[in-house]
Short mmCIF file of C-alpha atoms in Angstrom, two decimals:
data_model
loop_
_atom_site.label_atom_id
_atom_site.label_comp_id
_atom_site.label_asym_id
_atom_site.label_seq_id
_atom_site.Cartn_x
_atom_site.Cartn_y
_atom_site.Cartn_z
CA UNK A 1 2.12 -3.41 -28.22
CA UNK A 2 3.80 -6.74 -28.89
CA UNK A 3 5.15 -7.26 -32.38
CA UNK A 4 3.09 -9.45 -34.66
CA UNK A 5 4.20 -13.06 -34.48
CA UNK A 6 6.43 -12.48 -31.46
CA UNK A 7 5.83 -14.92 -28.58
CA UNK A 8 4.37 -13.35 -25.43
CA UNK A 9 6.89 -12.83 -22.63
CA UNK A 10 5.39 -12.78 -19.17
CA UNK A 11 8.31 -14.38 -17.36
CA UNK A 12 12.03 -13.71 -17.20
CA UNK A 13 14.55 -16.20 -15.85
CA UNK A 14 17.61 -15.76 -13.66
CA UNK A 15 20.46 -14.15 -15.60
CA UNK A 16 18.31 -12.63 -18.38
CA UNK A 17 18.85 -8.95 -19.12
CA UNK A 18 16.15 -6.29 -19.34
CA UNK A 19 18.08 -3.22 -20.43
CA UNK A 20 20.65 -2.61 -17.71
CA UNK A 21 18.93 -4.97 -15.26
CA UNK A 22 19.97 -8.59 -14.76
CA UNK A 23 17.18 -10.75 -13.36
CA UNK A 24 18.00 -12.49 -10.08
CA UNK A 25 14.69 -14.00 -8.92
CA UNK A 26 10.92 -13.58 -8.97
CA UNK A 27 9.67 -11.79 -5.85
CA UNK A 28 5.96 -11.79 -6.50
CA UNK A 29 3.11 -11.41 -8.95
CA UNK A 30 -0.11 -9.43 -9.02
CA UNK A 31 -2.85 -8.54 -11.44
CA UNK A 32 -0.79 -5.75 -13.02
CA UNK A 33 2.77 -7.01 -12.99
CA UNK A 34 5.49 -9.35 -11.82
CA UNK A 35 8.14 -8.01 -9.48
CA UNK A 36 11.69 -9.33 -9.72
CA UNK A 37 14.80 -8.91 -7.69
CA UNK A 38 17.29 -7.61 -10.26
CA UNK A 39 20.80 -6.21 -10.37
CA UNK A 40 21.51 -2.85 -11.97
CA UNK A 41 24.77 -3.55 -13.80
CA UNK A 42 25.43 0.18 -14.36
CA UNK A 43 24.88 1.41 -10.81
CA UNK A 44 25.99 -1.92 -9.25
CA UNK A 45 23.09 -2.37 -6.84
CA UNK A 46 20.05 -4.56 -6.33
CA UNK A 47 16.59 -3.23 -7.17
CA UNK A 48 13.00 -4.40 -7.18
CA UNK A 49 12.00 -4.42 -10.85
CA UNK A 50 8.31 -4.15 -11.70
CA UNK A 51 7.53 -5.62 -15.12
CA UNK A 52 3.88 -5.15 -16.21
CA UNK A 53 2.13 -8.08 -17.85
CA UNK A 54 2.40 -7.93 -21.62
CA UNK A 55 -1.32 -7.64 -22.28
CA UNK A 56 -1.34 -4.37 -20.31
CA UNK A 57 0.91 -2.82 -22.93
CA UNK A 58 -2.20 -2.79 -25.09
CA UNK A 59 -4.96 -2.28 -22.53
CA UNK A 60 -3.44 -0.61 -19.49
CA UNK A 61 -0.64 1.70 -20.53
CA UNK A 62 -2.46 4.82 -19.32
CA UNK A 63 -2.83 3.28 -15.84
CA UNK A 64 0.82 2.24 -15.76
CA UNK A 65 2.06 5.66 -16.78
CA UNK A 66 -0.28 7.32 -14.28
CA UNK A 67 1.32 5.26 -11.49
CA UNK A 68 4.76 6.49 -12.53
CA UNK A 69 3.66 10.11 -12.85
CA UNK A 70 1.83 10.17 -9.52
CA UNK A 71 4.63 8.43 -7.62
CA UNK A 72 7.35 10.76 -8.84
CA UNK A 73 5.40 13.74 -7.45
CA UNK A 74 5.50 12.24 -3.94
CA UNK A 75 8.74 12.82 -2.05
CA UNK A 76 8.31 11.28 1.40
CA UNK A 77 10.50 8.95 3.49
CA UNK A 78 7.68 6.43 3.87
CA UNK A 79 6.61 6.31 0.22
CA UNK A 80 8.70 3.99 -1.94
CA UNK A 81 10.37 6.12 -4.63
CA UNK A 82 10.87 5.16 -8.25
CA UNK A 83 14.56 4.88 -9.11
CA UNK A 84 13.98 4.59 -12.84
CA UNK A 85 11.14 4.03 -15.31
CA UNK A 86 11.97 3.27 -18.92
CA UNK A 87 11.01 1.25 -21.96
CA UNK A 88 13.14 -1.76 -22.86
CA UNK A 89 11.98 -2.45 -26.40
CA UNK A 90 8.21 -2.39 -26.02
CA UNK A 91 8.27 -3.32 -22.32
CA UNK A 92 7.89 -0.72 -19.58
CA UNK A 93 10.06 -1.54 -16.57
CA UNK A 94 9.99 0.34 -13.26
CA UNK A 95 12.83 0.06 -10.75
CA UNK A 96 12.41 0.64 -7.00
CA UNK A 97 14.72 0.33 -3.99
CA UNK A 98 14.82 -3.29 -2.82
CA UNK A 99 13.35 -3.81 0.64
CA UNK A 100 13.72 -6.74 3.03
CA UNK A 101 10.15 -8.03 2.73
CA UNK A 102 6.53 -6.94 2.57
CA UNK A 103 4.34 -6.33 5.58
CA UNK A 104 2.24 -9.27 4.34
CA UNK A 105 5.26 -11.55 4.78
CA UNK A 106 6.00 -10.05 8.21
CA UNK A 107 2.41 -10.73 9.32
CA UNK A 108 3.10 -14.47 9.15
CA UNK A 109 4.68 -13.95 12.57
CA UNK A 110 3.54 -12.03 15.64
CA UNK A 111 4.47 -8.33 15.71
CA UNK A 112 5.19 -6.58 19.01
CA UNK A 113 2.61 -3.93 19.90
CA UNK A 114 5.17 -1.10 19.98
CA UNK A 115 6.33 -2.12 16.50
CA UNK A 116 2.71 -2.06 15.29
CA UNK A 117 2.36 1.50 16.57
CA UNK A 118 5.60 2.47 14.84
CA UNK A 119 4.55 1.00 11.48
CA UNK A 120 1.05 2.48 11.75
CA UNK A 121 2.57 5.89 12.54
CA UNK A 122 4.80 5.72 9.46
CA UNK A 123 1.94 4.69 7.17
CA UNK A 124 -0.32 7.42 8.51
CA UNK A 125 2.40 9.99 7.89
CA UNK A 126 2.78 8.79 4.29
CA UNK A 127 -0.95 8.76 3.53
CA UNK A 128 -1.54 12.11 5.23
CA UNK A 129 1.21 13.54 3.01
CA UNK A 130 -0.48 12.06 -0.08
CA UNK A 131 -3.90 13.35 0.97
CA UNK A 132 -2.49 16.84 1.48
CA UNK A 133 -1.50 16.66 -2.20
CA UNK A 134 -4.98 15.40 -3.20
CA UNK A 135 -3.77 11.86 -3.94
CA UNK A 136 -5.97 8.95 -2.87
CA UNK A 137 -3.98 5.69 -2.84
CA UNK A 138 -7.00 3.33 -3.27
CA UNK A 139 -5.07 0.11 -2.53
CA UNK A 140 -3.52 0.23 0.96
CA UNK A 141 -2.89 -3.35 2.07
CA UNK A 142 0.04 -5.33 3.59
CA UNK A 143 1.38 -6.41 0.18
CA UNK A 144 1.84 -2.74 -0.72
CA UNK A 145 3.89 -1.93 2.38
CA UNK A 146 7.60 -2.73 2.03
CA UNK A 147 9.80 -3.02 5.11
CA UNK A 148 13.45 -1.91 5.16
CA UNK A 149 16.01 -2.49 7.92
CA UNK A 150 13.51 -4.21 10.15
CA UNK A 151 10.62 -1.81 10.66
CA UNK A 152 11.10 1.14 8.32
CA UNK A 153 7.89 1.06 6.27
CA UNK A 154 7.37 2.47 2.78
CA UNK A 155 4.05 2.53 0.96
CA UNK A 156 4.15 1.50 -2.69
CA UNK A 157 1.95 0.66 -5.69
CA UNK A 158 0.04 3.78 -6.67
CA UNK A 159 -1.22 1.91 -9.72
CA UNK A 160 -4.87 2.72 -9.09
CA UNK A 161 -4.34 5.98 -7.17
CA UNK A 162 -6.38 9.00 -8.13
CA UNK A 163 -5.96 12.75 -7.96
CA UNK A 164 -9.01 14.12 -6.14
CA UNK A 165 -10.20 17.50 -7.32
CA UNK A 166 -13.10 17.08 -4.93
CA UNK A 167 -13.26 14.69 -1.99
CA UNK A 168 -15.46 12.33 -4.04
CA UNK A 169 -14.63 10.74 -7.38
CA UNK A 170 -15.88 8.12 -9.74
CA UNK A 171 -13.70 5.05 -10.14
CA UNK A 172 -13.64 1.46 -11.25
CA UNK A 173 -14.08 -0.15 -7.83
CA UNK A 174 -10.54 -1.52 -8.01
CA UNK A 175 -8.71 -2.38 -4.81
CA UNK A 176 -7.85 -5.33 -2.60
CA UNK A 177 -10.74 -7.37 -1.20
CA UNK A 178 -10.72 -7.30 2.59
CA UNK A 179 -9.10 -3.87 2.82
CA UNK A 180 -11.30 -1.96 0.37
CA UNK A 181 -14.00 0.32 1.80
CA UNK A 182 -17.64 -0.40 0.84
CA UNK A 183 -18.05 2.84 -1.12
CA UNK A 184 -14.84 2.19 -3.04
CA UNK A 185 -16.16 -1.24 -4.06
CA UNK A 186 -19.10 0.65 -5.56
CA UNK A 187 -16.76 2.87 -7.56
CA UNK A 188 -16.94 5.90 -5.24
CA UNK A 189 -13.52 6.20 -3.52
CA UNK A 190 -12.64 9.15 -1.32
CA UNK A 191 -10.03 10.08 1.28
CA UNK A 192 -12.21 8.22 3.79
CA UNK A 193 -11.65 5.02 1.78
CA UNK A 194 -7.91 5.17 2.52
CA UNK A 195 -8.80 5.77 6.18
CA UNK A 196 -10.78 2.53 6.19
CA UNK A 197 -7.88 0.60 4.65
CA UNK A 198 -5.41 2.03 7.17
CA UNK A 199 -7.72 0.98 9.98
CA UNK A 200 -8.00 -2.55 8.62
CA UNK A 201 -4.23 -2.91 8.20
CA UNK A 202 -3.60 -1.66 11.74
CA UNK A 203 -6.29 -3.92 13.21
CA UNK A 204 -4.75 -6.93 11.52
CA UNK A 205 -1.27 -6.04 12.78
CA UNK A 206 -2.57 -5.90 16.37
CA UNK A 207 -4.87 -8.94 16.29
CA UNK A 208 -3.59 -11.18 13.50
CA UNK A 209 -7.12 -11.20 12.07
CA UNK A 210 -8.75 -9.45 9.14
CA UNK A 211 -12.50 -8.99 9.73
CA UNK A 212 -14.55 -10.68 7.02
CA UNK A 213 -16.96 -8.53 5.09
CA UNK A 214 -19.68 -7.69 5.94
CA UNK A 215 -18.83 -7.21 9.62
CA UNK A 216 -20.38 -5.52 12.63
CA UNK A 217 -18.46 -4.07 15.52
CA UNK A 218 -16.91 -5.73 17.45
CA UNK A 219 -15.16 -7.93 14.88
CA UNK A 220 -13.21 -11.12 15.63
CA UNK A 221 -9.98 -10.46 17.51
CA UNK A 222 -11.44 -7.63 19.61
CA UNK A 223 -10.52 -9.27 22.94
CA UNK A 224 -6.90 -9.56 21.85
CA UNK A 225 -6.93 -5.90 20.84
CA UNK A 226 -8.44 -4.80 24.17
CA UNK A 227 -5.79 -6.72 26.09
CA UNK A 228 -3.03 -4.87 24.22
CA UNK A 229 -4.24 -1.28 23.90
CA UNK A 230 -6.17 1.29 25.86
CA UNK A 231 -9.84 2.05 25.14
CA UNK A 232 -8.96 5.29 23.32
CA UNK A 233 -7.05 3.38 20.63
CA UNK A 234 -9.85 0.81 20.34
CA UNK A 235 -12.30 3.68 19.71
CA UNK A 236 -9.87 5.18 17.19
CA UNK A 237 -9.79 1.95 15.16
CA UNK A 238 -13.56 1.53 15.43
CA UNK A 239 -14.01 4.97 13.89
CA UNK A 240 -11.45 4.34 11.13
CA UNK A 241 -13.05 0.99 10.20
CA UNK A 242 -16.67 2.16 10.34
CA UNK A 243 -18.83 0.79 7.52
CA UNK A 244 -20.53 4.20 7.24
CA UNK A 245 -17.92 6.44 5.64
CA UNK A 246 -19.44 9.57 7.15
CA UNK A 247 -18.55 8.29 10.62
CA UNK A 248 -14.86 7.84 9.75
CA UNK A 249 -12.08 10.43 9.85
CA UNK A 250 -12.51 12.68 6.82
CA UNK A 251 -8.91 12.09 5.72
CA UNK A 252 -5.61 10.64 6.89
CA UNK A 253 -4.61 14.18 7.89
CA UNK A 254 -7.28 14.29 10.60
CA UNK A 255 -6.68 10.62 11.44
CA UNK A 256 -2.98 11.31 12.01
CA UNK A 257 -3.71 14.24 14.34
CA UNK A 258 -5.88 12.06 16.58
CA UNK A 259 -3.41 9.16 16.46
CA UNK A 260 -0.54 11.39 17.58
CA UNK A 261 -2.64 12.66 20.50
CA UNK A 262 -3.29 9.06 21.57
CA UNK A 263 0.42 8.22 21.31
CA UNK A 264 1.34 11.18 23.53
CA UNK A 265 -1.09 10.00 26.23
CA UNK A 266 0.07 6.40 25.94
CA UNK A 267 -1.71 3.89 23.71
CA UNK A 268 -0.60 0.53 25.15
CA UNK A 269 -1.58 -1.26 28.30
CA UNK A 270 1.30 -1.89 30.67
#
């Protein structure tokens, strides 16, 4: 909670210090936080520093701490790890490895089909790992995929993730419009909701288009998809993106199994 009479701080400038971190530049901003490029003066390396908005110190601390506590339980090469989480005064700051750019930034340019398959394979592996540990991400979208060294993908931002003690939970309906499954928008996320989001992200990587809600199959961009991939992969994405959750893969674990079978048989047209 901010001290009485203290001005609100929701922006830090180049050269300012937050604990051991020296601010370099603002990388981006979302509903929960700003993310800065910063330099760790103790460890002598660049980091991505997530600084939650000040009003969340009053209203959203439980959510912020849940993100930290869920993320540190997940040890996977395609999930972005937390390097450090600490309070600087009354401000929670979370440090992550600094990537090259987000998938959202990469999508401003065409992505080769083999690269799309590679990124999709990495994301599926990460989400299947999370699902095996009963974690539903709830916000899979290109802004939450960070690319390292070209095409090494790491999933981040478990800020609204949930532990599922059953396959169905109650929730707030939080997520990213365009990638959020219909049932999640109604506050009923499940593993199948992450499947939907993975399907939407992969479809956009292949076609450059994000189907507008509500949509029927086939969505815009389908001809481009069919020119690039074989019918089996088209059917795979249709199932993942189905409006009816019961017709999707039950989890990313099952989705990954089918995807790997398609890859072994050859997913792309020559």
